[in-house]
Tab-separated table of C-alpha atoms in Angstrom:
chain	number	residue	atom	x	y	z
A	1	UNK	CA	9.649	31.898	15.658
A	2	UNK	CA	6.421	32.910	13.577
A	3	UNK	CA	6.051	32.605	10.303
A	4	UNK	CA	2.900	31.695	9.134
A	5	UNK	CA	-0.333	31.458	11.157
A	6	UNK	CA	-2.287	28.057	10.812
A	7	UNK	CA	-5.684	27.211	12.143
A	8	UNK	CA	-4.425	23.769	13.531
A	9	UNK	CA	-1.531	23.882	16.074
A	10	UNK	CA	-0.926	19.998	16.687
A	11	UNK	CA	2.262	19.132	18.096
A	12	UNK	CA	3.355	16.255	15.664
A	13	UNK	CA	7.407	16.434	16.285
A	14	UNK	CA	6.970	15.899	20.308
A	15	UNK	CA	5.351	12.511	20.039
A	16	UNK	CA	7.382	11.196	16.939
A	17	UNK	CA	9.466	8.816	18.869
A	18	UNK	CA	6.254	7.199	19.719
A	19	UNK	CA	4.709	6.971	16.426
A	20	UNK	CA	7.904	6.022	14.395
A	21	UNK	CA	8.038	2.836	17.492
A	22	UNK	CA	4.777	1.978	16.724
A	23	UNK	CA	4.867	1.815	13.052
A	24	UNK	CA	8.398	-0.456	13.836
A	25	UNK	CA	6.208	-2.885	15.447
A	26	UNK	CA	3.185	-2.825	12.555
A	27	UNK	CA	6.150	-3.480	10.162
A	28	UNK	CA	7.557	-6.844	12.329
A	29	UNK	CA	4.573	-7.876	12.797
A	30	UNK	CA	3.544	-7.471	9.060
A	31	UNK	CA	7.068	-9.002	7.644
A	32	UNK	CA	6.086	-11.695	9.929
A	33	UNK	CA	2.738	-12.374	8.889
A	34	UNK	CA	3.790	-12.672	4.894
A	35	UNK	CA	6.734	-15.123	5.691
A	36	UNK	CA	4.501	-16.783	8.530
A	37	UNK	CA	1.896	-17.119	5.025
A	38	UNK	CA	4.781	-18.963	3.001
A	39	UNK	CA	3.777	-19.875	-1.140
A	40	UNK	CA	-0.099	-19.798	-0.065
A	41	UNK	CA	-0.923	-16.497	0.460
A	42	UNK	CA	-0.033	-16.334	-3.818
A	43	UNK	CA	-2.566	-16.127	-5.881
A	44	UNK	CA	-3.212	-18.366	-9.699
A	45	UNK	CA	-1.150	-15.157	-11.277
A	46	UNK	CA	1.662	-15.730	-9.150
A	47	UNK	CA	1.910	-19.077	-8.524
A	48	UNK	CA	0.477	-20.715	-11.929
A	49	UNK	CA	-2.568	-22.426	-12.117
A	50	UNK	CA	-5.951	-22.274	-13.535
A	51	UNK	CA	-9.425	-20.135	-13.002
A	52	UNK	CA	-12.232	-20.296	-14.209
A	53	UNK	CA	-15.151	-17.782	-13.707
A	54	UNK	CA	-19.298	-18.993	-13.590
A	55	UNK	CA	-22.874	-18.044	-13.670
A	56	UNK	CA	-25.295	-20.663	-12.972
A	57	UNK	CA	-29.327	-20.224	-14.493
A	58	UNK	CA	-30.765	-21.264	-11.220
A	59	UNK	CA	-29.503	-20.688	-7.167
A	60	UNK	CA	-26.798	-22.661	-5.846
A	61	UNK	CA	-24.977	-22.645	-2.380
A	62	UNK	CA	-21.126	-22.655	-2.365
A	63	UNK	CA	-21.381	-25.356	0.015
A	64	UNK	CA	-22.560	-27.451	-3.003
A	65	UNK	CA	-19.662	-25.898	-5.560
A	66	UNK	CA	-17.166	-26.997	-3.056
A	67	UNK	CA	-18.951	-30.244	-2.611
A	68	UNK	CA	-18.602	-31.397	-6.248
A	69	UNK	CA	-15.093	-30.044	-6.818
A	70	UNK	CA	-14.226	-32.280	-3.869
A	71	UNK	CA	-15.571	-35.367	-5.125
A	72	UNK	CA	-14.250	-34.734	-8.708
A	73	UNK	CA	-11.039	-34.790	-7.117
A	74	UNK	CA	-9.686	-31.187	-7.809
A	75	UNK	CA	-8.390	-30.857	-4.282
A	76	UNK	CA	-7.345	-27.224	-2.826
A	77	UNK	CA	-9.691	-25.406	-5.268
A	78	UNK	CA	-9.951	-21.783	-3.369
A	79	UNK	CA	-13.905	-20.969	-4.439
A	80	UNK	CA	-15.198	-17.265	-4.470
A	81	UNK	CA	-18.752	-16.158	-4.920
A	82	UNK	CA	-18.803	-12.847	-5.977
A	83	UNK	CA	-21.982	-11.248	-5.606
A	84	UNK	CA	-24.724	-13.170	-3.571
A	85	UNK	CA	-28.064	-13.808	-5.587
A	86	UNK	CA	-26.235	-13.591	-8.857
A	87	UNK	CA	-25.275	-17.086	-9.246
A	88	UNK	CA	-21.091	-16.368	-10.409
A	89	UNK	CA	-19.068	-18.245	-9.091
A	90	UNK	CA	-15.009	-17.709	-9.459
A	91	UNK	CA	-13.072	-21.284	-9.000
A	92	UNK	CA	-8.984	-21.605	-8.707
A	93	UNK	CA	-6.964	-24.490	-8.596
A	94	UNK	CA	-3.087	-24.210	-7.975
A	95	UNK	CA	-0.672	-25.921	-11.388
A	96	UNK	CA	-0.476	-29.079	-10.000
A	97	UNK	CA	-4.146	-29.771	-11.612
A	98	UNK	CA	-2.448	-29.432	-14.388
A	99	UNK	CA	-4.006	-27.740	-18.041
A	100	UNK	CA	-6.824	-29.716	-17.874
A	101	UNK	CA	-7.427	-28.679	-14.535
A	102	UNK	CA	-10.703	-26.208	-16.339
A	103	UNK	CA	-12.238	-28.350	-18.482
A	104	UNK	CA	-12.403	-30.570	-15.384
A	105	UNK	CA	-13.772	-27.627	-13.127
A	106	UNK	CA	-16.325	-26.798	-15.480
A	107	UNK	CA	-17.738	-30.540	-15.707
A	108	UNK	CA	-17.348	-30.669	-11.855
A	109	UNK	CA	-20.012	-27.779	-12.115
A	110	UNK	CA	-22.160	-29.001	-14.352
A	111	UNK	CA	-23.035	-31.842	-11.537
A	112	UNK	CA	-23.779	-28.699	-9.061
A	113	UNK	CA	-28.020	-28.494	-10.179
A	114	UNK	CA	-27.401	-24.800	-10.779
A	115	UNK	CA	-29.120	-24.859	-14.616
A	116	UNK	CA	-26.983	-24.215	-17.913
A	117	UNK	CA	-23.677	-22.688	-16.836
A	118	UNK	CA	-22.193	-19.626	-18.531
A	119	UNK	CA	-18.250	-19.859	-18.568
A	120	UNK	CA	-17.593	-15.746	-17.981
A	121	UNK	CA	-14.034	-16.168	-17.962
A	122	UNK	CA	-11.390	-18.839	-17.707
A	123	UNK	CA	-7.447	-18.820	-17.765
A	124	UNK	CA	-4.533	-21.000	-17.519
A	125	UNK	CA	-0.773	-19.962	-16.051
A	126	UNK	CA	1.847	-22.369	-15.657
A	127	UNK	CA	4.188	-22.881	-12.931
A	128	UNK	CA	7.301	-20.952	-15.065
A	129	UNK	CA	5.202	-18.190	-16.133
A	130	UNK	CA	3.949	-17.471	-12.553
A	131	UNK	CA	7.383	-17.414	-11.274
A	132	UNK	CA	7.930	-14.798	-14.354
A	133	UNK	CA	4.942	-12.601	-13.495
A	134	UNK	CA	5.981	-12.716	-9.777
A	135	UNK	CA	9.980	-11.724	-10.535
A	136	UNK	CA	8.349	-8.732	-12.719
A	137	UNK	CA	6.078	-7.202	-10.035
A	138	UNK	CA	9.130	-7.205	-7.758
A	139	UNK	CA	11.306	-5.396	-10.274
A	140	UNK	CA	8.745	-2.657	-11.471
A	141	UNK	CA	7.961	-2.001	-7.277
A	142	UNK	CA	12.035	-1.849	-7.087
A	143	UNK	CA	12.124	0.581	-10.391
A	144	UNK	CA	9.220	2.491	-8.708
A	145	UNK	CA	11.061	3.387	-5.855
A	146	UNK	CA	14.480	4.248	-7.330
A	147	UNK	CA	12.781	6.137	-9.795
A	148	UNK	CA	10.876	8.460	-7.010
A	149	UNK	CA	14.406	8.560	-4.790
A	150	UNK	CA	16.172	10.286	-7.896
A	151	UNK	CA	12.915	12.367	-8.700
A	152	UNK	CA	12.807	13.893	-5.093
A	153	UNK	CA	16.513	13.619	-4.638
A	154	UNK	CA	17.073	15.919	-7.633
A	155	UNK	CA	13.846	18.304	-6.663
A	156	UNK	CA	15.178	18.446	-2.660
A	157	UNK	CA	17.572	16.883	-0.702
A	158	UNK	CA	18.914	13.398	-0.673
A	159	UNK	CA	18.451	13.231	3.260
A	160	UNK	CA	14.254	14.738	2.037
A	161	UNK	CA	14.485	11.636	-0.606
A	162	UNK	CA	15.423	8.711	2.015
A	163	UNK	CA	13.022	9.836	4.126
A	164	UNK	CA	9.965	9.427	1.506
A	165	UNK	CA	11.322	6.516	0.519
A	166	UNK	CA	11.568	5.024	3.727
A	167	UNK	CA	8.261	6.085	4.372
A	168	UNK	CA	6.983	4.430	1.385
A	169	UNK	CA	8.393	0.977	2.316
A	170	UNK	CA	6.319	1.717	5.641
A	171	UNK	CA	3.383	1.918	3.782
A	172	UNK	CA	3.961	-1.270	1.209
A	173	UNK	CA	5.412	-3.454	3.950
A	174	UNK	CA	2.330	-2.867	5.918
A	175	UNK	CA	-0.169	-2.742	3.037
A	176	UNK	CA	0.876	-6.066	2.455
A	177	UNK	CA	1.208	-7.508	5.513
A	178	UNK	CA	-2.584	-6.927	6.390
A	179	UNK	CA	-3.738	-8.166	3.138
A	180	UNK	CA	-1.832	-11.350	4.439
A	181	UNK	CA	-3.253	-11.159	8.052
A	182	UNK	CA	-6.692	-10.697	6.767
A	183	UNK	CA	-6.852	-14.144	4.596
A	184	UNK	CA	-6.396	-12.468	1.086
A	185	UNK	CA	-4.393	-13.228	-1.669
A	186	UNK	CA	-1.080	-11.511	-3.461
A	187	UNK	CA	-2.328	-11.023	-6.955
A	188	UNK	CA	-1.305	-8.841	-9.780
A	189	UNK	CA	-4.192	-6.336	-9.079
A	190	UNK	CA	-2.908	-6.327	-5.253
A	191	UNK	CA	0.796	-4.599	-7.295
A	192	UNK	CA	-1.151	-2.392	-9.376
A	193	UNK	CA	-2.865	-1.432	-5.752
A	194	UNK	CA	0.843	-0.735	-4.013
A	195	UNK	CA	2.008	0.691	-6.696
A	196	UNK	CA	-0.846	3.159	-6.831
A	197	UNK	CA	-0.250	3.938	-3.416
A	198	UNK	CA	3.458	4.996	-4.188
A	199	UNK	CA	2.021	7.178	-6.350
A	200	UNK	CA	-0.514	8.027	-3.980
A	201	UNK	CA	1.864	8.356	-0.680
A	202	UNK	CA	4.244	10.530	-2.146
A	203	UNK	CA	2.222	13.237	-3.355
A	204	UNK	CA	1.277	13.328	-0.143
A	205	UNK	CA	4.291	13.934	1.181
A	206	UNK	CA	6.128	16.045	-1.282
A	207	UNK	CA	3.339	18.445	-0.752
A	208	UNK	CA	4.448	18.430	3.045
A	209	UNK	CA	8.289	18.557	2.290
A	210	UNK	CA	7.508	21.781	-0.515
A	211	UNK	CA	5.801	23.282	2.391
A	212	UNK	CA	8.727	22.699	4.879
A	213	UNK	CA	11.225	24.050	2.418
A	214	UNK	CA	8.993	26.841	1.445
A	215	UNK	CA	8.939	28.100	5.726
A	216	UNK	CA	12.339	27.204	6.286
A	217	UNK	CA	13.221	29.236	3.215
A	218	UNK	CA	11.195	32.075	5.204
A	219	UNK	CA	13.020	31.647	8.445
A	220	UNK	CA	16.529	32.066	6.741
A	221	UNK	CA	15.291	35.246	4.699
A	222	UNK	CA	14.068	36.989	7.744
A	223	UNK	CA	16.686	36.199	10.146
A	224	UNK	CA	15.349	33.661	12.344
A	225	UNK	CA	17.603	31.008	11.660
A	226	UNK	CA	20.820	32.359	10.565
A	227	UNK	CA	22.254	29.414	8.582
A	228	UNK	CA	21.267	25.947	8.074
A	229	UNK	CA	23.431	24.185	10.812
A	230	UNK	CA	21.248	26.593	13.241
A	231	UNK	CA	18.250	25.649	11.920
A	232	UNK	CA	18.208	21.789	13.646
A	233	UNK	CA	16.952	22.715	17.157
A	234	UNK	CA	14.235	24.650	14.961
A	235	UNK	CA	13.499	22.074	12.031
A	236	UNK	CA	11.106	20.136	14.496
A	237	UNK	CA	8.920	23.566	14.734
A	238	UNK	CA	8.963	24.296	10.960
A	239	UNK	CA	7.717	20.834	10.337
A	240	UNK	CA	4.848	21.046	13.257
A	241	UNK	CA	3.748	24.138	11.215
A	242	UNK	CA	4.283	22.794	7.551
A	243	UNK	CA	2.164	19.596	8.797
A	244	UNK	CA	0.009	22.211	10.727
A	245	UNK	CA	-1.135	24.471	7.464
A	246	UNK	CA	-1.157	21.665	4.832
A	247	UNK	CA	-3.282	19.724	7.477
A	248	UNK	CA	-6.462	20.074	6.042
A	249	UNK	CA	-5.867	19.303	1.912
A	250	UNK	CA	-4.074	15.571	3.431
A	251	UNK	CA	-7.349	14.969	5.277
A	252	UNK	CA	-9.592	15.826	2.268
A	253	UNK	CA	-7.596	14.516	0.328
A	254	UNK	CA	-7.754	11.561	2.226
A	255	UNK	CA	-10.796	10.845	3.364
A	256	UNK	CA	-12.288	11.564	-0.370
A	257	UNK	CA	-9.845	8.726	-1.622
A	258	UNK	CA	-10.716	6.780	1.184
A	259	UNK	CA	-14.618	6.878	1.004
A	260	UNK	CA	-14.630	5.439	-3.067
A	261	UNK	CA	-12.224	2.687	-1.748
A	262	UNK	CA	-14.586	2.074	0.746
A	263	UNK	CA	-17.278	1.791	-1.667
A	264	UNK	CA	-15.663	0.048	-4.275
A	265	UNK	CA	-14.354	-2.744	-1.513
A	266	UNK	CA	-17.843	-2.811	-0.363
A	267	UNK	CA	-20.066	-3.992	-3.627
A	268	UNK	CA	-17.016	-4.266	-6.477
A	269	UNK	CA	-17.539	-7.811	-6.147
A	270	UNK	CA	-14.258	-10.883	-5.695
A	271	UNK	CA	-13.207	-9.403	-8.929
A	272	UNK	CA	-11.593	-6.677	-7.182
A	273	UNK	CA	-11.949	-7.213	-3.580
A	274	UNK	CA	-8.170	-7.983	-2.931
A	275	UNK	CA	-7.164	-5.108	-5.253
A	276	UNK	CA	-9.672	-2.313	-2.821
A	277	UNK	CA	-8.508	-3.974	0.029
A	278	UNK	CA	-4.804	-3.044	-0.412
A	279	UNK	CA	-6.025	0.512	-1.977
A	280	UNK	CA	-7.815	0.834	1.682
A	281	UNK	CA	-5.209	-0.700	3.826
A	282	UNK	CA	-3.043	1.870	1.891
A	283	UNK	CA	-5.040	4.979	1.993
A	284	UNK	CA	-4.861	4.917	5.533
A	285	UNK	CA	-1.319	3.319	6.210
A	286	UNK	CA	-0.290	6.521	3.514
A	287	UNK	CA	-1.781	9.565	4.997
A	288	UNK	CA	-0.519	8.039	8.597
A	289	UNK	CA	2.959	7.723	7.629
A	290	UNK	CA	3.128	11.280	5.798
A	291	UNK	CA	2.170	12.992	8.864
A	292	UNK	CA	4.201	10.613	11.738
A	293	UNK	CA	6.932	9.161	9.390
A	294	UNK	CA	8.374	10.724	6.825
A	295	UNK	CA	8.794	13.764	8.768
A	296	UNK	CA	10.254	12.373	11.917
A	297	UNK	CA	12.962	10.468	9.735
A	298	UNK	CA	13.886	13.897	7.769
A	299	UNK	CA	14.963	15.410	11.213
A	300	UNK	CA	17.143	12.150	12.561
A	301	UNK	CA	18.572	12.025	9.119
A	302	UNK	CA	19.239	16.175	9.525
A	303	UNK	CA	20.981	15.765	12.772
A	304	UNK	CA	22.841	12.579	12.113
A	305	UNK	CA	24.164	14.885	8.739
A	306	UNK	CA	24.878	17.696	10.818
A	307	UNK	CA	27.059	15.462	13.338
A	308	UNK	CA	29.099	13.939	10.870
A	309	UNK	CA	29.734	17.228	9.185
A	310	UNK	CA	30.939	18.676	13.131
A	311	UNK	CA	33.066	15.563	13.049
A	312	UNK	CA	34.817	16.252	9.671
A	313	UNK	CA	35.137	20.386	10.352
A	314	UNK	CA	36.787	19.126	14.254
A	315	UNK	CA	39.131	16.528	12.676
């Protein structure tokens, strides 16, 4: 079969099976790592409770912020310093502090020896509205993904549209599992981050499935497949070369997003640390998944289509 001559010739089909068991381990491993986590690995957004964000005048160790919040009582405060020789300071407690639970952070601090303290930012959730904000990010990553299954369902085929969706719960499932396994916290900037990689993921792989439509499309015009139930034993060979010739935009692509993640993950600060960290985990756990995922499930779904339609025409 030629259709289309591509500088890259990488055999991606012939070593799916491999690929698609590996990322079935990463995902057990990953579901088991967030339940393994239980209500802890939520963070004051999720769970309700208080923060409160500080710059001292003068140098202090975070030994010594941990150190007064200890004997002031405020037990489980999780204490972040975001930029060393800056002096700030970001301090949660979990609800069970209570509302008071900032004004009694901030005079913890004041017995720190850091100088006047600036109060940068401070906030309050309570134990309902947590639960509320929690329920919410659930439902808009559920709407997110029905929403792209009709999208590509209506602009290919519904066996095209399972398979990016599939491959998308690969990449949050995973995405979040790491975050978990890596001692960060499940905030409401760690949804915006999976739901940017939705987004992000399946562009990616629409651009692959246009392309494999586009040479199958070619195949059928000039006679090398003659219909579609032919085309099976070819499909893995259109999709090797449709992976083949857009090869080189998912790498730059890629590695471009990947580099200002990198950066901003590096010196962003705690603001955003959890946030770049799932954008990272993502980036990667994305462009992997276009290439050895989405693709391999497209052709089982294909051939598991084509023997229930061989069953039906025999009955």
């Amino acid at each position: 079969m030629e259709l289309a001559e591509t500088k890259f010739n990488i055999p991606f089909m012939r070593y799916r099976h491999f690929f698609v068991g590996l990322s079935l381990v990463v995902i057990i491993a990953s579901v088991m790592a967030w339940f393994a986590a239980g209500k802890d690995k939520y963070g004051v957004d999720f769970l309700g409770g208080a923060e409160i964000v500080v710059r001292f005048d003068s140098p202090v160790a975070i030994s010594s912020v941990r150190e007064v919040l200890q004997n002031a009582g405020i037990s489980g405060a999780v204490v972040q310093e975001f930029e060393r020789g800056k002096n700030e300071f970001s301090v949660r407690t979990r609800a069970e502090q209570g509302e008071d639970a900032v004004k009694q952070i901030r005079l913890a601090l004041e017995q720190v020896g850091g100088g006047k303290i600036t109060v940068l930012q401070q906030d309050y959730i309570g134990p309902t509205v947590g639960s509320e904000i929690r329920r919410s990010a659930l439902i808009a990553l559920c709407i997110a993904l029905v929403g792209i299954l009709i999208y590509v369902s209506y602009r290919f085929e519904f066996n095209f549209a399972v398979a990016g969706i599939l491959a998308l719960a690969h990449d949050v499932i995973i995405s979040a599992g790491v975050l978990v396994m890596f001692g960060y916290e499940v905030n409401s900037g760690v949804v915006a981050a999976l739901l940017t990689i939705i987004g992000y993921s399946i562009n990616d792989t629409i651009v692959i499935f246009d392309r494999i439509r586009e040479n199958l499309y070619k195949a059928l015009k000039t006679g090398t497949v003659a219909k579609k139930s032919k085309n099976l034993k070819d499909l893995p060979a259109i999709i090797d070369l449709s992976v083949n010739q857009t090869l080189s935009r998912t790498l730059l692509m890629s590695l471009t997003v990947f580099f200002v993640v990198v950066t901003l993950w590096l010196f962003g600060g705690g603001a955003v640390v959890e946030l770049s960290f799932t954008l990272l985990v993502g980036v990667v756990v994305g462009t992997y998944s276009t290439i050895f995922v989405a693709s391999p499930i497209v052709v089982t779904l294909e051939n598991i289509s084509a023997k229930r339609a061989a069953v039906v025409q025999s009955s």
